[in-house]
Coordinates of C-alpha atoms in Angstrom, one line a residue:
M1 CA -19.8 32.5 52.3
T2 CA -20.2 32.5 56.0
T3 CA -21.5 29.2 58.3
M4 CA -22.6 30.1 61.7
T5 CA -21.7 27.9 64.5
S6 CA -22.3 27.4 68.4
N7 CA -19.5 29.9 68.9
D8 CA -21.6 32.5 67.6
N9 CA -24.4 31.8 69.8
E10 CA -22.0 31.6 72.8
R11 CA -21.0 35.0 72.2
C12 CA -24.5 36.2 72.5
L13 CA -24.9 34.9 75.9
G14 CA -25.4 37.8 78.6
M15 CA -26.3 40.1 75.4
A16 CA -30.3 40.6 74.1
I17 CA -29.3 40.1 70.5
P18 CA -31.9 39.5 68.4
P19 CA -31.3 36.5 65.8
G20 CA -32.9 38.8 63.2
E21 CA -29.7 40.8 63.0
T22 CA -28.0 37.6 61.8
I23 CA -30.7 37.2 59.2
A24 CA -29.9 40.8 58.0
D25 CA -26.3 40.2 57.6
L26 CA -26.6 37.2 55.7
L27 CA -29.0 39.0 53.3
E28 CA -26.6 41.7 52.6
E29 CA -23.8 39.1 52.3
H30 CA -26.0 37.1 49.5
G31 CA -27.4 40.6 48.1
M32 CA -30.8 39.4 48.7
T33 CA -33.9 41.7 49.9
Q34 CA -36.3 40.8 52.8
A35 CA -39.2 40.5 50.1
E36 CA -37.2 37.9 48.3
L37 CA -36.5 35.8 51.4
S38 CA -39.8 36.0 52.4
E39 CA -41.0 34.4 49.1
R40 CA -38.4 31.5 49.4
L41 CA -39.3 31.1 52.9
G42 CA -43.3 31.1 52.3
V43 CA -44.0 33.8 54.7
S44 CA -45.1 37.3 54.6
T45 CA -42.5 40.1 54.0
K46 CA -44.4 41.8 57.3
H47 CA -43.8 39.0 59.3
L48 CA -39.9 38.5 58.2
N49 CA -39.7 42.0 59.0
Q50 CA -40.7 41.7 62.4
V51 CA -38.5 38.6 62.9
V52 CA -35.5 40.7 61.7
K53 CA -36.3 43.4 64.1
G54 CA -36.9 40.9 67.1
S55 CA -40.5 41.5 67.6
A56 CA -41.5 38.3 66.2
S57 CA -39.9 34.9 67.1
I58 CA -38.3 32.4 65.0
S59 CA -40.4 29.1 65.0
A60 CA -39.3 25.7 64.3
E61 CA -40.7 25.9 60.7
L62 CA -39.0 29.1 59.7
A63 CA -35.7 27.8 61.3
L64 CA -36.0 24.8 59.3
G65 CA -36.8 27.2 56.1
L66 CA -33.6 29.3 56.8
E67 CA -31.6 26.2 57.1
K68 CA -32.3 25.3 53.5
V69 CA -32.0 29.1 52.2
F70 CA -28.6 29.6 54.2
P71 CA -26.0 27.2 55.2
V72 CA -27.2 27.6 59.0
A73 CA -28.4 24.6 60.8
A74 CA -32.0 24.9 62.3
D75 CA -30.7 24.3 65.8
F76 CA -28.6 27.4 65.6
W77 CA -31.7 29.6 64.9
L78 CA -33.6 28.0 67.5
T79 CA -30.8 28.5 70.2
R80 CA -30.3 32.2 69.2
E81 CA -34.0 32.6 69.4
S82 CA -33.9 30.8 72.9
L83 CA -31.1 32.8 74.2
Y84 CA -32.6 36.1 73.0
R85 CA -36.1 35.6 74.7
S86 CA -34.4 34.2 77.9
R87 CA -31.9 37.0 78.2
L88 CA -35.1 39.7 77.5
A89 CA -37.3 37.8 80.2
R90 CA -34.1 38.2 82.7
D91 CA -33.7 41.9 82.0
A92 CA -37.3 42.4 82.4
E93 CA -37.0 40.3 85.8
R94 CA -34.4 42.6 87.1
K95 CA -36.3 45.7 86.4
S96 CA -39.1 44.3 88.5
L97 CA -36.9 42.9 91.3
K98 CA -35.7 46.4 91.9
G99 CA -38.9 47.2 93.5
S100 CA -38.7 44.3 95.8
I101 CA -35.1 45.2 97.5
E102 CA -36.6 46.6 100.5
W103 CA -38.9 43.3 100.9
A104 CA -35.7 41.1 100.7
K105 CA -33.9 43.5 103.4
R106 CA -36.8 42.3 105.8
F107 CA -35.3 38.8 105.9
P108 CA -32.4 38.1 108.3
V109 CA -30.0 38.3 105.2
R110 CA -26.8 38.4 107.1
E111 CA -27.9 35.0 109.0
L112 CA -28.8 33.3 105.9
K113 CA -25.5 34.3 104.1
A114 CA -23.6 33.0 107.0
R115 CA -25.5 29.8 106.9
G116 CA -24.6 29.6 103.2
Y117 CA -28.3 30.0 102.3
L118 CA -27.6 33.1 100.3
P119 CA -24.3 33.9 98.2
E120 CA -22.3 36.1 100.1
G121 CA -22.1 39.2 98.0
A122 CA -25.6 39.0 96.7
K123 CA -27.0 42.6 97.2
D124 CA -30.2 44.7 95.6
E125 CA -31.8 42.8 92.6
D126 CA -29.3 39.7 93.1
L127 CA -30.3 39.3 96.7
V128 CA -34.3 39.4 95.8
A129 CA -33.4 36.6 93.1
A130 CA -31.6 34.7 95.6
L131 CA -34.1 35.0 98.3
L132 CA -36.8 33.6 95.7
Q133 CA -34.7 30.8 94.9
F134 CA -34.1 29.9 98.5
I135 CA -37.8 30.3 99.3
G136 CA -38.8 28.4 96.0
I137 CA -41.2 30.8 94.5
A138 CA -41.0 32.6 90.9
S139 CA -41.7 36.0 92.2
V140 CA -42.5 38.2 95.2
E141 CA -46.2 38.2 94.4
Q142 CA -46.2 34.5 95.4
W143 CA -44.8 34.9 98.8
A144 CA -47.0 35.0 101.8
Q145 CA -46.0 35.1 105.3
P146 CA -46.4 31.8 107.1
A147 CA -50.0 31.0 108.3
V148 CA -49.0 30.3 111.9
S149 CA -51.4 29.2 114.5
Y150 CA -49.7 29.8 117.8
R151 CA -50.0 31.8 121.1
K152 CA -48.6 35.2 120.6
S153 CA -47.4 37.1 123.5
R154 CA -46.9 40.8 123.8
K155 CA -43.5 40.2 125.7
V156 CA -42.1 38.0 123.1
E157 CA -43.2 38.2 119.3
S158 CA -41.3 36.4 116.3
D159 CA -40.4 38.5 113.3
D160 CA -42.5 37.0 110.5
Y161 CA -39.6 37.2 107.8
A162 CA -36.9 35.4 110.5
L163 CA -39.5 32.9 111.0
A164 CA -40.4 32.3 107.6
A165 CA -36.7 31.8 106.8
W166 CA -36.2 29.2 109.8
L167 CA -39.3 27.4 108.9
R168 CA -38.0 27.2 105.1
I169 CA -34.7 25.8 106.1
G170 CA -36.6 23.0 108.3
E171 CA -38.8 22.3 105.3
L172 CA -35.2 21.8 102.9
K173 CA -33.6 19.6 105.8
A174 CA -36.8 17.7 106.2
R175 CA -36.7 16.8 102.3
E176 CA -33.3 15.2 102.8
I177 CA -34.6 12.8 105.7
A178 CA -36.2 9.3 104.1
C179 CA -39.0 8.6 106.0
E180 CA -41.4 5.5 106.0
P181 CA -45.0 6.4 105.7
F182 CA -46.6 7.9 109.0
D183 CA -47.6 5.2 111.7
A184 CA -49.4 6.4 114.8
D185 CA -48.8 3.3 116.7
R186 CA -45.3 3.0 115.4
F187 CA -44.7 6.7 116.5
R188 CA -46.2 6.1 120.2
D189 CA -43.8 3.2 120.7
A190 CA -41.0 5.6 119.3
L191 CA -41.8 8.0 121.9
E192 CA -41.4 5.6 124.8
R193 CA -38.1 5.1 123.5
A194 CA -37.3 8.7 122.9
R195 CA -38.0 9.1 126.7
A196 CA -35.1 7.2 127.7
L197 CA -32.7 9.3 125.5
T198 CA -33.1 12.3 127.7
S199 CA -30.5 11.0 130.0
L200 CA -27.9 10.7 127.3
E201 CA -25.5 13.5 126.0
P202 CA -26.4 15.0 122.6
E203 CA -24.0 13.4 120.5
E204 CA -25.5 10.0 121.7
W205 CA -29.1 10.7 121.3
V206 CA -29.3 13.1 118.0
D207 CA -29.0 10.5 115.5
Q208 CA -31.2 7.9 117.4
L209 CA -34.0 10.6 117.6
V210 CA -34.0 11.3 114.0
D211 CA -34.0 7.6 112.9
L212 CA -36.7 6.9 115.4
G213 CA -38.8 9.7 113.9
A214 CA -38.0 8.7 110.3
G215 CA -39.1 5.0 110.9
C216 CA -42.6 6.5 111.9
G217 CA -43.3 9.1 108.9
V218 CA -41.9 12.0 111.2
A219 CA -38.8 14.0 110.1
I220 CA -37.3 15.7 113.1
V221 CA -35.1 18.8 112.5
I222 CA -32.9 20.4 115.2
L223 CA -32.1 23.8 113.6
E224 CA -30.6 26.7 115.3
H225 CA -32.7 29.4 115.6
F226 CA -32.6 32.9 114.1
K227 CA -31.9 36.1 116.2
L228 CA -35.6 37.1 115.7
S229 CA -37.5 34.0 115.2
R230 CA -38.1 33.4 118.8
V231 CA -39.6 30.0 118.8
N232 CA -39.0 26.8 120.4
G233 CA -40.6 24.3 117.9
A234 CA -43.1 23.9 115.1
T235 CA -45.3 21.1 113.7
R236 CA -46.5 20.6 110.1
W237 CA -47.7 18.1 107.7
L238 CA -45.3 18.2 104.7
T239 CA -47.5 15.4 102.9
P240 CA -50.4 13.3 103.8
H241 CA -47.7 10.8 105.0
K242 CA -45.0 12.8 106.5
A243 CA -44.8 15.0 109.5
L244 CA -42.3 17.6 110.4
I245 CA -41.1 18.2 114.0
Q246 CA -38.7 21.0 114.0
L247 CA -37.0 22.4 117.2
S248 CA -34.6 25.4 118.1
L249 CA -32.3 25.8 120.9
R250 CA -33.5 29.4 121.3
Q251 CA -33.9 28.1 125.4
N252 CA -31.4 25.6 125.4
W253 CA -32.1 24.0 128.9
E254 CA -32.5 20.3 128.2
D255 CA -35.9 19.9 130.1
I256 CA -37.6 22.8 127.8
F257 CA -36.1 21.2 125.0
W258 CA -37.6 17.6 125.6
F259 CA -40.6 19.2 126.8
T260 CA -41.2 21.2 123.5
F261 CA -40.3 17.7 121.3
F262 CA -43.0 15.7 123.3
H263 CA -45.6 18.7 123.0
E264 CA -44.8 18.8 119.1
A265 CA -45.2 15.0 119.0
G266 CA -48.3 15.4 120.7
H267 CA -49.6 17.7 117.9
V268 CA -48.4 15.2 115.5
L269 CA -50.3 12.4 117.1
M270 CA -53.8 14.3 117.9
H271 CA -53.9 17.0 115.5
R272 CA -53.7 15.7 111.9
K273 CA -54.7 19.3 110.5
K274 CA -53.6 21.7 107.9
L275 CA -51.9 23.9 110.4
L276 CA -48.6 25.2 110.9
L277 CA -48.2 24.8 114.9
V278 CA -45.5 27.1 116.3
E279 CA -44.5 26.9 119.9
P280 CA -43.4 30.5 121.3
V281 CA -40.6 30.7 123.5
R282 CA -42.6 32.3 126.5
R283 CA -46.3 31.9 127.5
S284 CA -48.0 34.3 129.8
S285 CA -51.4 35.4 131.1
A286 CA -51.2 38.3 128.5
E287 CA -51.3 35.7 125.6
K288 CA -54.2 35.8 123.3
M289 CA -55.3 33.0 121.2
D290 CA -58.3 31.6 119.2
P291 CA -60.1 29.3 121.9
G292 CA -59.9 26.4 119.6
L293 CA -56.2 26.7 118.9
L294 CA -55.7 27.4 122.5
A295 CA -57.5 23.9 123.3
L296 CA -55.0 22.0 121.1
E297 CA -52.1 23.7 122.8
E298 CA -53.1 22.6 126.0
E299 CA -53.8 19.3 125.0
A300 CA -50.3 19.0 123.5
D301 CA -49.0 20.2 126.9
R302 CA -50.8 17.5 128.8
F303 CA -49.4 14.7 126.3
A304 CA -46.1 16.1 126.9
A305 CA -46.2 15.9 130.6
Q306 CA -47.9 12.7 130.7
T307 CA -45.5 10.8 128.4
L308 CA -42.3 12.5 130.1
I309 CA -43.6 11.6 133.5
P310 CA -46.6 9.1 133.7
S311 CA -49.4 10.3 136.0
R312 CA -48.7 7.3 138.2
F313 CA -45.8 9.3 139.7
N314 CA -47.7 12.1 140.5
R315 CA -47.7 11.5 144.2
Q316 CA -44.2 10.9 144.3
L317 CA -43.8 14.4 142.9
R318 CA -45.6 15.9 145.4
E319 CA -43.9 14.3 148.3
I320 CA -40.3 14.3 146.9
G321 CA -37.5 15.5 148.8
F322 CA -34.9 17.6 147.0
S323 CA -32.2 15.0 147.7
E324 CA -34.6 12.1 146.0
I325 CA -34.8 13.7 142.7
S326 CA -32.1 11.8 141.0
Q327 CA -33.5 8.7 142.4
L328 CA -36.8 9.2 141.0
A329 CA -35.8 10.3 137.7
Q330 CA -33.8 7.0 137.4
Q331 CA -36.8 5.4 138.4
I332 CA -39.0 7.0 135.7
G333 CA -36.4 6.7 133.3
V334 CA -35.6 10.2 132.5
A335 CA -33.0 12.9 132.8
P336 CA -33.1 14.7 136.5
A337 CA -33.6 17.9 134.6
V338 CA -36.9 16.6 133.4
V339 CA -38.2 16.2 137.0
V340 CA -36.5 19.5 138.2
G341 CA -38.4 21.2 135.3
R342 CA -41.8 19.5 136.3
L343 CA -41.1 20.3 140.0
Q344 CA -40.5 24.0 139.1
H345 CA -43.2 24.2 136.7
D346 CA -45.9 22.9 139.3
G347 CA -44.6 25.3 141.9
L348 CA -43.0 22.5 144.2
L349 CA -39.5 23.7 143.9
P350 CA -38.5 27.3 143.6
Y351 CA -37.1 28.4 139.9
N352 CA -33.5 29.1 141.8
Q353 CA -33.2 25.5 142.8
G354 CA -31.9 22.3 141.0
N355 CA -30.6 24.2 138.2
K356 CA -27.1 22.4 138.7
M357 CA -29.1 19.3 137.6
R358 CA -30.2 20.8 134.0
R359 CA -27.7 21.0 131.4
R360 CA -27.6 23.3 128.4
Y361 CA -27.4 22.0 125.1
E362 CA -25.3 23.5 122.5
F363 CA -25.3 22.2 119.0
R364 CA -23.6 23.7 116.0
E365 CA -24.8 23.1 112.3
P366 CA -24.9 20.7 110.5
I367 CA -27.1 18.6 112.6
K368 CA -28.3 15.1 111.3
G369 CA -31.1 15.6 109.0

């Protein structure tokens, strides 16, 4: 007499073998008909026949009955049933994934693999499945392009799929940052301290900046951009008590980086709405935007400019000589590049002057957070 073990179940992994086949084998071994077994189990012959063929599932009650008729534990039958149904579902899923291969190819697959977010050898249906797991959704039908609110330019436009991948990684990294509940007053104080960080080298300020934000309920993530994502930064609320400021280094001049950071910080403080606000690389007269969103962007611009260089220094900015830039920067408490960038933006200094005072930042993942 044969007793079934877990090894029999293990052999069924990867194969869609209905447990009813084992019932059929046992019937033959015991010289028993389906009609006799159904009578012993207290079920209809029709239902038992469906179980044997795999069109009906083995319930917990039926498994307990089989345990009494044959020397096979109920857990064996339930495990076999679970493996069989799981395999059927996976086979059906693979068939459905075939129709989404082109969708998957629209993402920056090579870059995602290089960063370790997708398996190196994933392709076709496996690639689709890996992307669904990366995004955190059950099927392609649940995927939607990010509902981005930002100023689009005809000169520089983000690829929606590259942007979605960049934003998703930012979300995943932000989950790893333990934050206190958001406190607006503490965040304003933290921004004053962050302003002084502009004078330091990145290896000195990155951890400090992340810690400052985390203490106020703001996860700060600095993430290398994707080739076609073409954004400087993004802001969103992950929960009512946790905001995310995500920054790239596509334009890696230090003054642009810091202006973007304080711009996004302005959104956090002033625009606590269910919006995903993304800062494009370039702004121009060709840009079009909803007037309400445009007002939010302009308000965040003013906040960044005022926070970096308070208005009490406006007169000195207008009257400053080139040789006095470093001295004024020290007086304000910011890097000279911040003053140079402001002067260039305001038309008080040609764009081809002062660039030697501006550092280019370079980061390589992983960056804290």
